[in-house]
Tab-separated table of C-alpha atoms in Angstrom:
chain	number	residue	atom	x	y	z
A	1	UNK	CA	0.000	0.000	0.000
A	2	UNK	CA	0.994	3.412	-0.487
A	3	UNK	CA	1.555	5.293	2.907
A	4	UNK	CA	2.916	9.032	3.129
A	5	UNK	CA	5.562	8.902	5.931
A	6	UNK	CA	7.795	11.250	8.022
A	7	UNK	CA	11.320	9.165	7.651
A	8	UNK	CA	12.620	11.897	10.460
A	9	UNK	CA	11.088	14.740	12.197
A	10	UNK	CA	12.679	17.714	10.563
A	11	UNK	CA	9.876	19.484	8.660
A	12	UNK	CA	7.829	18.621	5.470
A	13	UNK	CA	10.874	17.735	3.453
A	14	UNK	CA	11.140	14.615	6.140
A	15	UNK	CA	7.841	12.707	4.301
A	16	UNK	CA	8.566	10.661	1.928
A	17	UNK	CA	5.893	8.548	-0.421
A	18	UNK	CA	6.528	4.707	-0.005
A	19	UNK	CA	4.783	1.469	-0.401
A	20	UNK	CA	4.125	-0.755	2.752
A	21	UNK	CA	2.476	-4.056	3.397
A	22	UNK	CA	-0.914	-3.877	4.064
A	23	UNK	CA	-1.478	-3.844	7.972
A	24	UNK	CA	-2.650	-7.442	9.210
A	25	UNK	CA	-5.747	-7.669	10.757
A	26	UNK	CA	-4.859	-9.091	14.272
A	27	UNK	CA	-6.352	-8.185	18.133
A	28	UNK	CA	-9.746	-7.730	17.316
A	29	UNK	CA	-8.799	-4.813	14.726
A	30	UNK	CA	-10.370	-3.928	11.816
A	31	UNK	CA	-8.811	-3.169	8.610
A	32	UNK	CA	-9.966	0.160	7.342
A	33	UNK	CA	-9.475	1.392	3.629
A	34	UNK	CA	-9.067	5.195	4.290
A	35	UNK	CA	-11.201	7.509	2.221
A	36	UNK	CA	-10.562	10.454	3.909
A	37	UNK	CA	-7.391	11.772	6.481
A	38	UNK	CA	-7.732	14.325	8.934
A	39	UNK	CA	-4.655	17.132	9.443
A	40	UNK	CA	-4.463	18.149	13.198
A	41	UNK	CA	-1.740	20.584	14.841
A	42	UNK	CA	-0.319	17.147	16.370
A	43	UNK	CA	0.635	16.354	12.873
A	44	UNK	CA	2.921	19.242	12.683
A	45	UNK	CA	3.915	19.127	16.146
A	46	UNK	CA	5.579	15.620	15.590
A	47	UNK	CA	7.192	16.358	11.946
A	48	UNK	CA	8.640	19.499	13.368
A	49	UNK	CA	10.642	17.321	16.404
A	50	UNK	CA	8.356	18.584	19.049
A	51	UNK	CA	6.506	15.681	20.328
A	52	UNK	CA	9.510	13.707	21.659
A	53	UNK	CA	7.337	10.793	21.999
A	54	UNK	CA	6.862	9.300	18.640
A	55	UNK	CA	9.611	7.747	16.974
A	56	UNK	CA	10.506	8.280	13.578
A	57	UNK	CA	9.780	6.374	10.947
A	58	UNK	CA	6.248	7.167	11.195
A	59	UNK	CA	2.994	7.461	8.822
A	60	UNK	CA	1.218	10.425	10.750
A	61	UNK	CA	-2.788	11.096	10.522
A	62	UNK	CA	-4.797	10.057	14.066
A	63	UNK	CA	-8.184	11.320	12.699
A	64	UNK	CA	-9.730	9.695	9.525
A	65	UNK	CA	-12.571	8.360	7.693
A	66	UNK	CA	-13.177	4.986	5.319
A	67	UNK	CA	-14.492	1.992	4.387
A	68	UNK	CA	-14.735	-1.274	6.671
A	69	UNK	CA	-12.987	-4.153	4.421
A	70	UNK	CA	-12.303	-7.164	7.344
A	71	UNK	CA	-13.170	-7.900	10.535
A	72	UNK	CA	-15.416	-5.565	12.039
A	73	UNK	CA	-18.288	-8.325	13.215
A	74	UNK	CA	-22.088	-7.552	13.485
A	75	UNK	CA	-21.319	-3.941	14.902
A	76	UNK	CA	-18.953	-2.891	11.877
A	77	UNK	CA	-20.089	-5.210	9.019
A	78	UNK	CA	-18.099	-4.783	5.775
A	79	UNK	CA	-18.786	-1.877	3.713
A	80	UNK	CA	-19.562	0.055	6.740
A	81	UNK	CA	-18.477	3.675	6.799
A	82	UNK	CA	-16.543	4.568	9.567
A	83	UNK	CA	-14.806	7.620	11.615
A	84	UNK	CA	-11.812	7.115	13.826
A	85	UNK	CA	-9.103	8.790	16.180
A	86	UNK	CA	-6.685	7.057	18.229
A	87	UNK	CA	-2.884	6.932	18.863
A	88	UNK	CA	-2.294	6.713	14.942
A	89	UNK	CA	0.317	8.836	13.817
A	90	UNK	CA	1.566	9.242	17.154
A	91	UNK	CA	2.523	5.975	18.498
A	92	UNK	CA	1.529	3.846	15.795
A	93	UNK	CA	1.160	4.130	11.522
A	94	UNK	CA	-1.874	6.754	11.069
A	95	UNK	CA	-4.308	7.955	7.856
A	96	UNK	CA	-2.017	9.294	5.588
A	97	UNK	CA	-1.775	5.678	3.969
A	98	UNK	CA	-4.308	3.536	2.271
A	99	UNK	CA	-5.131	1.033	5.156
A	100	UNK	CA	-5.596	1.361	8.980
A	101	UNK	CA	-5.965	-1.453	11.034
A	102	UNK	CA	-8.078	0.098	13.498
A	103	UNK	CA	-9.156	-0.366	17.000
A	104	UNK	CA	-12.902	-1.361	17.350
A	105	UNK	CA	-13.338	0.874	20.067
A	106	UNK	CA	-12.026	3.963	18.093
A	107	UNK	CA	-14.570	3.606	15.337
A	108	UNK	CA	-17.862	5.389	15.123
A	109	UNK	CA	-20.407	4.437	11.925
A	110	UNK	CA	-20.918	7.929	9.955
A	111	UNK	CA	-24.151	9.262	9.354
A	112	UNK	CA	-25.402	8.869	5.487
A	113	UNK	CA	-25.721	12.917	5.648
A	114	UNK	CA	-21.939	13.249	6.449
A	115	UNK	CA	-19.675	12.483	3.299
A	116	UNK	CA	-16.304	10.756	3.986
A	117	UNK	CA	-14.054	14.172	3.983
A	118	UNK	CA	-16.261	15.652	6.983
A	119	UNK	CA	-16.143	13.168	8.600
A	120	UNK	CA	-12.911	12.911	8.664
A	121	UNK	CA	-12.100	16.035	10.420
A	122	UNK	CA	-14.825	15.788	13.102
A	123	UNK	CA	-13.069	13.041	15.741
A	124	UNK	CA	-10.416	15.396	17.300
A	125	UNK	CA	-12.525	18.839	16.882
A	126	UNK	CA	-15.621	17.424	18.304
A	127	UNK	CA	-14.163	15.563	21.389
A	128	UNK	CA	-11.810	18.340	21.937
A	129	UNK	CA	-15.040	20.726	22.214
A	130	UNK	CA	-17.459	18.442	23.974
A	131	UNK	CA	-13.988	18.192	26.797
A	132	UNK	CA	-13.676	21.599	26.885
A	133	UNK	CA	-17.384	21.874	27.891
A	134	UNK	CA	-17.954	19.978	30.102
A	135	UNK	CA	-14.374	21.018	31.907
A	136	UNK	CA	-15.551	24.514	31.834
A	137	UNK	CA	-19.255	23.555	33.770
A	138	UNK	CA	-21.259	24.126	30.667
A	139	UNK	CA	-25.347	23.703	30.954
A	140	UNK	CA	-28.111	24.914	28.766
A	141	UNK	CA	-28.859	28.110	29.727
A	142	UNK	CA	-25.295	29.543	30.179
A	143	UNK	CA	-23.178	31.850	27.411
A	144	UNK	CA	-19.947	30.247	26.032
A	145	UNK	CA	-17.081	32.402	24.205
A	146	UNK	CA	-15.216	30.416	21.852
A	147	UNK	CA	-12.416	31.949	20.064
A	148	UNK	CA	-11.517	31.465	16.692
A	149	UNK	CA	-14.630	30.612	14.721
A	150	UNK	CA	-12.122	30.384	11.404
A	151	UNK	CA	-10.688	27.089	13.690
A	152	UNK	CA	-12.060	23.375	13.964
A	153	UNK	CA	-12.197	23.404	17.474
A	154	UNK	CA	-13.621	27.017	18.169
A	155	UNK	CA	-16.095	26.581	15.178
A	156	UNK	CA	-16.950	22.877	17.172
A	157	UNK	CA	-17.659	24.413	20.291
A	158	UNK	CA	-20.167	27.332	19.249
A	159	UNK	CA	-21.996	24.693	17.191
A	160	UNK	CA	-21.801	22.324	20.212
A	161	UNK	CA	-22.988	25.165	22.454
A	162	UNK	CA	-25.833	26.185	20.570
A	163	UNK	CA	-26.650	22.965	19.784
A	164	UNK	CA	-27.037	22.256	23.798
A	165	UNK	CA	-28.654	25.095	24.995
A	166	UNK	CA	-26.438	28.164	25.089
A	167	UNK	CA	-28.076	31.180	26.167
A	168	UNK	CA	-25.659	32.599	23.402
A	169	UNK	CA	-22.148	30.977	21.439
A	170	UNK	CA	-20.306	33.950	20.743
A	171	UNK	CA	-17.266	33.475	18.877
A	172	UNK	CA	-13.927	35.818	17.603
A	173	UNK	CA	-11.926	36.299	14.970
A	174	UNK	CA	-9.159	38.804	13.433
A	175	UNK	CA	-10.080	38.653	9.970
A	176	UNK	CA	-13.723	40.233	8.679
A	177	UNK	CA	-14.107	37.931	5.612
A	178	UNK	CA	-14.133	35.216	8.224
A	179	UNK	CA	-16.940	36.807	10.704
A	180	UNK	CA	-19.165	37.958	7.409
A	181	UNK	CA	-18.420	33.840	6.321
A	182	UNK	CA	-19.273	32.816	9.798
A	183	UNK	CA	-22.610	35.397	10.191
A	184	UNK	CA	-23.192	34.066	6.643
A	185	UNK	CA	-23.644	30.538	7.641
A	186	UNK	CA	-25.769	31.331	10.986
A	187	UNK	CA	-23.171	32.648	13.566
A	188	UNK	CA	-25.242	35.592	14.652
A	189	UNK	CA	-22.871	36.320	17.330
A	190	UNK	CA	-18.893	36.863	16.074
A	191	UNK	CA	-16.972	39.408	17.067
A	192	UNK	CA	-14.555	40.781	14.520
A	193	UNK	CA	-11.295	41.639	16.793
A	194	UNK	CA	-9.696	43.489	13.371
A	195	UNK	CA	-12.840	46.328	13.942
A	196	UNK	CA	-13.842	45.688	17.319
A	197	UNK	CA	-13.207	44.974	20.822
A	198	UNK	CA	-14.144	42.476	23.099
């Protein structure tokens, strides 16, 4: 298979295209063929040398989306698609290759009205927002400032908020094309830091 992989943690001129068995299917995993990878800051953070915990060499990705092809069982039947995020690309061979073999409690079935490349970017963001909720005492009812509506993770929480009950999801940015983009698609409540103050 075809895997994109950091041969040393020293920037982008560290990947390197190259073909790798096909990961066996052993432990109760599943073998995944990915459709979609996800990009995260981690990704960066271990080809630039700064996460001194993965070990070069290394096919990064943790988040992804694709297509069940062996042993899922009754609960992931092949041709299922799936959504996952785990250790991979961190501690183990990640997304940016054509299989996965993929723990069974790290998938998640995607919803027919999410296509594969959404889906693929929702693992991290989401959990990342739904933790920093419920850290931060969240309850229906209550207003939630989440900066950086441009961002996966900011954009996640306001949609999260709202979604549970916020009194109001106000969000921030530093660039007005972004707030008119994010007012545009329902964001009533951004505040455009280039223009005006918090």
């Amino acid at each position: 298979m075809r895997a994109m992989r950091a041969e040393t943690f020293s920037g982008y001129e560290g990947l390197k295209l190259v073909d790798l068995p096909k990961p066996p299917v052993t432990n109760g995993k599943v073998l995944v063929r990915i459709t979609a990878a996800g990009v995260t800051p981690l990704d960066h953070t271990i080809l630039s040398g700064k996460f001194h915990s993965s070990k070069a060499p290394l096919v990064l990705g943790n988040e992804g989306a694709g297509v069940v092809e062996q042993g899922g069982g009754t609960d992931f039947p092949v041709g299922s698609r799936v959504m996952f995020f785990g250790a991979y690309g961190a501690f183990e061979d990640g997304t940016d290759s054509e299989w996965v073999a993929v723990r069974k409690e790290d998938l998640c079935l995607i919803p027919d009205n999410v296509d594969d490349v959404s889906a693929a970017g929702i693992p991290v963001a989401y959990l990342t927002a739904q933790v920093a909720l419920t850290l931060a005492g969240f309850r229906a009812g209550k207003t939630v400032l989440a900066p950086a509506i441009g961002g996966s993770i900011g954009n996640a929480v306001t949609q999260l908020a709202r979604a549970l009950g916020a009194k109001h999801a106000m969000s921030s940015t530093t660039n007005h094309a972004k707030a008119e983009q994010a007012k545009a698609l329902g964001f009533n409540e951004v505040v455009d830091t280039s223009s005006e103050k918090l």
